Coordinates of N, CA and C in Angstrom, one line a residue:
M18 N 0.8 -1.2 0.0 CA 0.0 0.0 0.0 C 0.9 1.2 0.0
T19 N 0.4 2.3 -0.7 CA 1.2 3.5 -0.8 C 0.2 4.7 -0.8
G20 N 0.7 5.9 -0.6 CA 0.0 7.1 -0.8 C -1.0 7.3 0.3
T21 N -2.3 7.4 -0.1 CA -3.3 7.9 0.8 C -3.5 6.9 2.0
E22 N -3.2 5.6 1.8 CA -3.4 4.7 2.9 C -2.4 4.7 4.0
T23 N -1.1 5.0 3.7 CA -0.1 4.8 4.7 C 0.7 6.1 5.0
A24 N 0.6 7.1 4.1 CA 1.4 8.3 4.4 C 0.7 9.1 5.5
V25 N 1.5 9.7 6.4 CA 1.0 10.5 7.4 C 1.4 12.0 7.1
L26 N 0.4 12.9 7.2 CA 0.7 14.3 6.9 C 1.0 14.9 8.3
R27 N 2.0 15.8 8.3 CA 2.4 16.5 9.5 C 3.1 17.8 9.1
E28 N 3.2 18.7 10.0 CA 3.8 20.0 9.8 C 5.3 19.8 9.3
M29 N 5.7 20.5 8.3 CA 7.1 20.5 7.9 C 8.0 21.2 8.9
R30 N 9.1 20.6 9.2 CA 10.0 21.3 10.1 C 11.4 21.4 9.5
W31 N 12.3 22.1 10.1 CA 13.6 22.3 9.4 C 14.4 21.1 9.1
W32 N 14.2 20.0 10.0 CA 14.9 18.8 9.7 C 14.4 18.0 8.5
D33 N 13.3 18.5 7.9 CA 12.8 17.8 6.7 C 13.3 18.4 5.4
I34 N 14.0 19.5 5.5 CA 14.5 20.3 4.4 C 15.3 19.4 3.4
D35 N 16.3 18.6 4.0 CA 17.2 17.8 3.1 C 16.3 16.8 2.3
S36 N 15.4 16.1 2.9 CA 14.6 15.2 2.2 C 13.7 15.9 1.2
V37 N 13.1 17.0 1.5 CA 12.3 17.8 0.6 C 13.1 18.3 -0.6
L38 N 14.3 18.7 -0.3 CA 15.2 19.2 -1.4 C 15.5 18.1 -2.4
E39 N 15.7 16.9 -1.9 CA 16.0 15.7 -2.8 C 14.8 15.5 -3.7
L40 N 13.6 15.5 -3.1 CA 12.4 15.3 -3.9 C 12.2 16.5 -4.9
E41 N 12.4 17.7 -4.4 CA 12.2 18.9 -5.2 C 13.1 18.8 -6.5
R42 N 14.4 18.4 -6.3 CA 15.3 18.4 -7.4 C 15.0 17.2 -8.4
D43 N 14.4 16.2 -7.8 CA 14.0 15.1 -8.7 C 12.8 15.5 -9.6
L44 N 11.9 16.1 -9.0 CA 10.6 16.4 -9.7 C 10.7 17.7 -10.5
F45 N 11.5 18.7 -10.1 CA 11.6 20.0 -10.7 C 13.0 20.3 -11.0
P46 N 13.7 19.6 -11.8 CA 15.2 19.8 -12.0 C 15.6 21.1 -12.5
E47 N 14.8 21.7 -13.4 CA 15.1 23.0 -14.0 C 14.8 24.2 -13.0
D48 N 13.8 24.1 -12.2 CA 13.4 25.3 -11.4 C 13.2 24.9 -9.9
A49 N 14.0 24.0 -9.4 CA 13.9 23.5 -8.0 C 14.2 24.7 -7.1
W50 N 13.5 24.7 -6.0 CA 13.8 25.7 -4.9 C 15.1 25.4 -4.3
S51 N 15.7 26.4 -3.7 CA 17.0 26.2 -2.9 C 16.7 25.9 -1.5
R52 N 17.7 25.5 -0.8 CA 17.6 25.3 0.7 C 17.2 26.6 1.4
G53 N 17.8 27.7 1.0 CA 17.5 29.0 1.6 C 16.0 29.4 1.4
M54 N 15.4 29.0 0.2 CA 14.0 29.4 0.0 C 13.1 28.6 1.0
F55 N 13.4 27.3 1.2 CA 12.6 26.6 2.2 C 12.8 27.1 3.6
W56 N 14.1 27.4 4.0 CA 14.3 28.0 5.3 C 13.5 29.3 5.5
S57 N 13.5 30.1 4.5 CA 12.8 31.4 4.6 C 11.3 31.1 4.8
E58 N 10.8 30.2 4.1 CA 9.3 29.9 4.2 C 9.0 29.4 5.6
L59 N 9.8 28.4 6.1 CA 9.5 27.8 7.4 C 9.7 28.9 8.5
A60 N 10.5 29.9 8.3 CA 10.7 30.9 9.3 C 9.5 31.7 9.6
H61 N 8.5 31.7 8.6 CA 7.3 32.4 8.8 C 6.1 31.4 9.0
A62 N 6.3 30.2 9.4 CA 5.3 29.2 9.5 C 4.8 28.9 10.9
R63 N 5.4 29.5 11.9 CA 5.1 29.3 13.3 C 4.9 30.5 14.1
G64 N 4.1 30.4 15.2 CA 3.9 31.6 16.1 C 2.7 32.4 15.7
P65 N 2.4 33.4 16.5 CA 1.2 34.2 16.3 C 1.1 35.0 15.1
G66 N 2.3 35.3 14.5 CA 2.3 36.1 13.2 C 2.5 35.2 12.0
A67 N 2.3 33.9 12.1 CA 2.5 33.0 11.0 C 1.8 33.4 9.8
T68 N 2.4 33.3 8.6 CA 1.8 33.6 7.3 C 2.0 32.5 6.3
R69 N 2.5 31.3 6.8 CA 2.8 30.2 6.0 C 2.3 28.9 6.6
R70 N 2.0 27.9 5.8 CA 1.6 26.6 6.2 C 2.3 25.6 5.3
Y71 N 3.3 24.8 5.8 CA 4.0 23.8 5.1 C 3.8 22.4 5.7
V72 N 3.5 21.4 5.0 CA 3.3 20.1 5.5 C 4.1 19.1 4.6
V73 N 4.4 18.0 5.2 CA 5.0 16.9 4.5 C 4.2 15.6 4.7
A74 N 4.3 14.7 3.7 CA 3.7 13.4 3.8 C 4.8 12.4 4.0
Q75 N 4.7 11.7 5.1 CA 5.8 10.8 5.5 C 5.2 9.4 5.5
E76 N 6.0 8.5 4.9 CA 5.6 7.1 4.8 C 6.8 6.3 5.4
G77 N 6.7 5.8 6.6 CA 7.8 5.2 7.3 C 8.8 6.3 7.6
D78 N 10.1 6.2 7.2 CA 11.0 7.2 7.4 C 11.3 8.1 6.1
R79 N 10.4 8.0 5.1 CA 10.6 8.6 3.8 C 9.6 9.7 3.6
I80 N 10.1 10.9 3.2 CA 9.1 12.0 2.8 C 8.7 11.6 1.3
V81 N 7.4 11.5 1.1 CA 6.8 11.2 -0.2 C 6.0 12.3 -0.8
G82 N 5.9 13.4 -0.1 CA 5.2 14.5 -0.6 C 5.3 15.7 0.3
Y83 N 5.0 16.9 -0.2 CA 5.1 18.1 0.6 C 4.2 19.2 -0.1
A84 N 3.8 20.2 0.7 CA 3.0 21.3 0.1 C 3.2 22.5 1.0
G85 N 3.0 23.7 0.4 CA 3.1 24.9 1.2 C 2.2 26.0 0.6
L86 N 1.8 26.9 1.5 CA 0.9 28.0 1.2 C 1.4 29.2 2.0
T87 N 1.2 30.4 1.4 CA 1.5 31.6 2.0 C 0.3 32.5 2.0
V88 N 0.2 33.4 2.9 CA -1.0 34.3 3.1 C -0.6 35.7 3.0
S89 N -1.4 36.5 2.3 CA -1.1 38.0 2.2 C -2.5 38.7 2.4
G90 N -2.4 39.9 2.7 CA -3.6 40.7 2.9 C -3.5 41.5 4.1
A91 N -4.6 42.3 4.4 CA -4.6 43.3 5.5 C -4.2 42.7 6.8
E92 N -4.9 41.6 7.2 CA -4.7 41.0 8.5 C -3.3 40.4 8.7
S93 N -2.8 39.7 7.7 CA -1.6 39.0 7.8 C -0.4 40.0 7.7
D94 N -0.6 41.1 7.0 CA 0.4 42.1 6.8 C 0.5 43.1 8.0
G95 N -0.6 43.2 8.7 CA -0.7 44.1 9.8 C -0.8 45.5 9.4
D96 N -1.4 45.8 8.2 CA -1.6 47.1 7.7 C -3.0 47.4 7.3
D97 N -3.2 48.4 6.5 CA -4.6 48.8 6.2 C -5.1 48.0 4.9
G98 N -4.4 47.1 4.4 CA -4.9 46.3 3.4 C -4.5 46.7 2.0
R99 N -3.8 47.8 1.9 CA -3.4 48.3 0.5 C -2.3 47.6 -0.1
D100 N -1.4 46.9 0.8 CA -0.3 46.2 0.3 C -0.7 44.7 0.3
G101 N -0.5 44.0 -0.8 CA -0.7 42.5 -0.8 C -2.2 42.1 -0.8
D102 N -3.1 43.0 -1.0 CA -4.5 42.7 -0.9 C -4.9 42.2 -2.3
R103 N -4.8 40.9 -2.5 CA -5.0 40.4 -3.9 C -6.5 40.2 -4.2
D104 N -7.4 40.1 -3.2 CA -8.8 39.9 -3.5 C -9.5 41.2 -3.6
G105 N -8.9 42.4 -3.2 CA -9.5 43.7 -3.5 C -10.5 44.1 -2.4
D106 N -10.8 43.3 -1.4 CA -11.8 43.8 -0.5 C -11.3 43.9 1.0
G107 N -9.9 44.0 1.1 CA -9.3 44.2 2.4 C -9.1 42.9 3.1
G108 N -9.5 41.8 2.6 CA -9.3 40.5 3.2 C -8.0 39.8 2.8
R109 N -7.9 38.6 3.3 CA -6.7 37.9 3.0 C -6.8 37.0 1.7
A110 N -5.7 36.7 1.1 CA -5.7 35.8 0.0 C -4.5 34.9 0.3
A111 N -4.6 33.6 -0.2 CA -3.6 32.6 0.0 C -3.0 32.3 -1.4
D112 N -1.8 31.9 -1.4 CA -1.1 31.4 -2.6 C -0.5 30.0 -2.3
V113 N -0.9 29.1 -3.1 CA -0.2 27.8 -3.1 C 1.2 28.0 -3.7
Q114 N 2.2 27.8 -2.8 CA 3.6 28.0 -3.3 C 4.2 26.7 -3.9
T115 N 3.8 25.6 -3.4 CA 4.4 24.3 -3.9 C 3.5 23.2 -3.5
I116 N 3.5 22.1 -4.3 CA 2.8 20.9 -3.9 C 3.5 19.8 -4.8
A117 N 4.0 18.7 -4.2 CA 4.7 17.7 -4.9 C 4.5 16.4 -4.2
V118 N 4.5 15.3 -5.1 CA 4.3 13.9 -4.6 C 5.3 13.1 -5.4
T119 N 6.0 12.1 -4.8 CA 6.9 11.2 -5.5 C 6.1 10.5 -6.6
R120 N 6.9 10.2 -7.6 CA 6.2 9.5 -8.8 C 5.5 8.2 -8.4
D121 N 6.1 7.5 -7.5 CA 5.5 6.2 -7.1 C 4.2 6.4 -6.3
H122 N 3.9 7.7 -6.0 CA 2.6 8.0 -5.3 C 1.6 8.7 -6.1
W123 N 2.0 8.9 -7.4 CA 1.0 9.6 -8.3 C -0.2 8.7 -8.4
G124 N -1.4 9.3 -8.4 CA -2.6 8.5 -8.6 C -3.1 7.9 -7.4
T125 N -2.5 8.1 -6.2 CA -2.9 7.5 -5.0 C -3.9 8.3 -4.1
G126 N -4.1 9.6 -4.5 CA -4.9 10.5 -3.7 C -4.1 11.3 -2.8
L127 N -2.8 11.1 -2.7 CA -1.9 11.9 -1.8 C -1.9 13.4 -2.2
G128 N -1.8 13.7 -3.4 CA -1.9 15.1 -3.9 C -3.2 15.8 -3.4
S129 N -4.3 15.1 -3.5 CA -5.6 15.6 -3.0 C -5.5 15.8 -1.5
R130 N -4.9 14.9 -0.7 CA -4.8 15.1 0.7 C -4.0 16.4 1.0
L131 N -2.9 16.6 0.3 CA -2.0 17.7 0.6 C -2.8 19.0 0.2
L132 N -3.4 19.0 -0.9 CA -4.2 20.2 -1.3 C -5.3 20.5 -0.3
T133 N -6.0 19.5 0.2 CA -7.0 19.6 1.2 C -6.5 20.3 2.4
E134 N -5.3 19.9 2.8 CA -4.7 20.5 4.0 C -4.4 22.0 3.8
L135 N -3.9 22.3 2.6 CA -3.6 23.7 2.3 C -4.9 24.6 2.3
L136 N -6.0 24.0 1.8 CA -7.3 24.7 1.8 C -7.8 24.9 3.2
R137 N -7.6 23.9 4.0 CA -8.0 24.0 5.4 C -7.2 25.2 6.1
A138 N -5.9 25.2 5.8 CA -5.0 26.3 6.3 C -5.5 27.7 5.8
A139 N -5.9 27.8 4.5 CA -6.4 29.0 4.0 C -7.7 29.4 4.7
T140 N -8.5 28.4 5.0 CA -9.7 28.7 5.7 C -9.4 29.2 7.2
A141 N -8.5 28.5 7.8 CA -8.1 28.9 9.2 C -7.5 30.3 9.2
F142 N -6.8 30.7 8.1 CA -6.2 32.0 8.0 C -7.3 33.1 7.5
E143 N -8.5 32.6 7.3 CA -9.6 33.4 6.9 C -9.4 34.1 5.6
C144 N -8.9 33.3 4.6 CA -8.7 33.8 3.3 C -10.0 33.7 2.5
A145 N -10.2 34.8 1.7 CA -11.3 34.8 0.8 C -11.1 34.1 -0.5
E146 N -9.8 33.9 -0.9 CA -9.5 33.2 -2.1 C -8.2 32.5 -2.0
V147 N -7.9 31.6 -2.9 CA -6.6 30.9 -3.0 C -6.2 31.0 -4.5
L148 N -5.0 31.4 -4.7 CA -4.4 31.5 -6.0 C -3.2 30.5 -6.2
L149 N -2.9 30.2 -7.4 CA -1.7 29.4 -7.6 C -1.3 29.5 -9.1
E150 N -0.1 29.2 -9.4 CA 0.4 29.1 -10.7 C 0.7 27.6 -11.0
C151 N 0.4 27.2 -12.2 CA 0.6 25.8 -12.6 C 1.2 25.8 -14.0
R152 N 2.2 25.0 -14.2 CA 2.8 24.9 -15.6 C 1.7 24.5 -16.6
V153 N 1.8 25.1 -17.8 CA 0.8 24.8 -18.8 C 0.9 23.4 -19.3
D154 N 2.1 22.8 -19.1 CA 2.3 21.4 -19.5 C 2.1 20.4 -18.4
N155 N 1.6 20.8 -17.3 CA 1.3 19.9 -16.2 C -0.2 19.6 -16.1
V156 N -0.6 18.8 -17.0 CA -2.1 18.5 -17.1 C -2.6 17.8 -15.8
R157 N -1.7 16.9 -15.3 CA -2.1 16.1 -14.1 C -2.5 17.1 -12.9
A158 N -1.6 18.1 -12.7 CA -1.9 19.1 -11.6 C -3.1 19.9 -12.0
Q159 N -3.3 20.3 -13.2 CA -4.4 21.1 -13.6 C -5.7 20.4 -13.3
K160 N -5.8 19.1 -13.6 CA -7.0 18.3 -13.3 C -7.3 18.2 -11.8
L161 N -6.2 18.1 -11.0 CA -6.4 18.1 -9.6 C -7.0 19.4 -9.1
Y162 N -6.4 20.5 -9.5 CA -6.9 21.8 -9.1 C -8.4 22.0 -9.6
E163 N -8.7 21.6 -10.8 CA -10.0 21.8 -11.3 C -11.0 21.0 -10.5
R164 N -10.7 19.8 -10.1 CA -11.6 19.0 -9.2 C -11.9 19.7 -7.9
F165 N -11.0 20.5 -7.5 CA -11.3 21.3 -6.2 C -12.0 22.6 -6.5
G166 N -12.3 22.9 -7.7 CA -13.0 24.2 -8.0 C -12.1 25.3 -8.5
F167 N -10.8 25.1 -8.7 CA -10.0 26.2 -9.2 C -10.3 26.5 -10.7
E168 N -10.3 27.7 -11.0 CA -10.6 28.2 -12.4 C -9.4 29.0 -12.9
T169 N -9.1 28.8 -14.2 CA -8.0 29.5 -14.8 C -8.4 31.0 -15.0
I170 N -7.6 31.9 -14.6 CA -8.0 33.4 -14.7 C -6.9 34.1 -15.5
G171 N -5.9 33.5 -15.9 CA -4.8 34.2 -16.7 C -3.7 33.3 -17.0
V172 N -2.7 33.8 -17.7 CA -1.5 33.1 -18.1 C -0.3 34.1 -17.8
R173 N 0.7 33.5 -17.2 CA 2.0 34.3 -17.0 C 3.0 33.7 -18.0
R174 N 3.4 34.5 -19.0 CA 4.3 34.0 -20.0 C 5.7 33.9 -19.4
G175 N 6.3 32.8 -19.8 CA 7.7 32.5 -19.4 C 7.9 32.5 -17.9
Y176 N 6.9 32.2 -17.1 CA 7.0 32.2 -15.6 C 8.0 31.2 -15.1
Y177 N 8.1 30.0 -15.6 CA 9.0 29.0 -15.1 C 10.3 29.1 -15.9
Q178 N 11.4 29.5 -15.2 CA 12.7 29.6 -15.8 C 13.7 28.6 -15.2
P179 N 14.6 28.2 -15.9 CA 15.1 28.7 -17.1 C 14.4 28.1 -18.4
G180 N 13.5 27.3 -18.2 CA 12.8 26.6 -19.4 C 11.9 27.5 -20.2
N181 N 11.6 28.7 -19.6 CA 10.7 29.7 -20.3 C 9.3 29.1 -20.5
V182 N 8.8 28.3 -19.5 CA 7.5 27.7 -19.6 C 6.4 28.6 -19.0
D183 N 5.3 28.7 -19.7 CA 4.2 29.6 -19.3 C 3.5 28.9 -18.1
A184 N 2.8 29.8 -17.3 CA 2.1 29.3 -16.1 C 0.6 29.7 -16.3
L185 N -0.3 28.8 -15.9 CA -1.7 29.2 -15.8 C -1.9 29.8 -14.4
V186 N -2.6 30.9 -14.3 CA -2.9 31.4 -13.0 C -4.3 30.9 -12.7
M187 N -4.5 30.2 -11.6 CA -5.7 29.6 -11.2 C -6.2 30.2 -9.9
R188 N -7.5 30.3 -9.7 CA -8.1 30.9 -8.5 C -9.3 30.0 -8.0
L189 N -9.3 29.9 -6.7 CA -10.5 29.3 -6.0 C -11.1 30.3 -5.1
T190 N -12.3 30.7 -5.3 CA -13.0 31.6 -4.3 C -13.6 30.8 -3.2
D191 N -13.5 31.3 -2.0 CA -14.1 30.7 -0.8 C -13.6 29.3 -0.6
P192 N -12.3 29.1 -0.2 CA -11.8 27.8 0.1 C -12.5 27.0 1.1
S193 N -13.3 27.7 2.0 CA -14.0 27.0 3.0 C -15.1 26.0 2.5
T194 N -15.5 26.3 1.3 CA -16.6 25.5 0.7 C -16.0 24.3 -0.2
S195 N -14.7 24.3 -0.4 CA -14.1 23.3 -1.3 C -13.6 22.2 -0.4
V196 N -14.1 21.0 -0.6 CA -13.6 19.8 0.2 C -13.0 18.9 -0.8
N197 N -12.1 18.0 -0.2 CA -11.5 17.0 -1.0 C -12.6 16.1 -1.6
P198 N -12.7 16.0 -2.9 CA -13.7 15.2 -3.5 C -13.5 13.7 -3.3
D199 N -12.3 13.3 -2.9 CA -12.0 11.9 -2.7 C -12.2 11.4 -1.3
N200 N -11.7 12.2 -0.3 CA -11.8 11.8 1.1 C -11.7 13.1 2.0
P201 N -12.8 13.7 2.4 CA -12.7 14.9 3.1 C -12.3 14.8 4.6
G202 N -12.1 13.6 5.1 CA -11.8 13.4 6.5 C -10.3 13.3 6.9
N203 N -9.4 13.6 6.0 CA -8.0 13.4 6.3 C -7.4 14.6 7.1
G204 N -6.7 14.3 8.1 CA -6.1 15.4 8.9 C -4.6 15.4 8.9
V205 N -4.0 16.4 9.6 CA -2.6 16.6 9.6 C -2.2 16.6 11.1
Q206 N -1.1 15.9 11.4 CA -0.5 15.9 12.7 C 0.4 17.0 12.8
G207 N 0.5 17.6 14.0 CA 1.4 18.7 14.3 C 0.7 19.8 15.0
T208 N 1.3 21.0 14.9 CA 0.8 22.1 15.6 C -0.4 22.7 14.9
E209 N -1.1 23.6 15.5 CA -2.2 24.3 14.8 C -1.6 25.2 13.8
T210 N -2.4 25.7 12.8 CA -1.9 26.5 11.7 C -1.1 27.7 12.2
H211 N -1.6 28.3 13.3 CA -0.9 29.6 13.7 C 0.1 29.3 14.8
G212 N 0.3 28.1 15.3 CA 1.2 28.0 16.5 C 2.0 26.8 16.4

């Protein structure tokens, strides 16, 4: 058994970075994140001012997936809403920064579980919408996002470098109403979203 049956979702911590980097480089060799990028994201994922949520999927002692989300807007920025207010009404918006699953776990529902956790985090952060960029050539990911209610709202030309691959910009309004169509009852072990 693999994927949805045996992988445990939990909060990503600094000691997971090496395993996540290995998976990142395998899946995204041209545009893999750096160690510093993950450190920076995790630095904003804990405590009362947290604006990030990162989780890993662990099967035994192996990381088989990971996902992350960042929040922007009036409340998370601590200002009047004019900076970073992507939804235009003074509320918060979330951005899916990354989501990845090992090839041997594709088609197991693990990607859906990870996305479900990110949408739960967006709801806990009181976000009015969730946005993401998806490679135009990643049809598997596009279908996953569409199942959850994401709609394409634009294209970013040459977004993924150095390959100069375009990105679809996708949006989900009201993440609190979107549930995992495969299994809405999956949870994540670890601390609360903000602590």
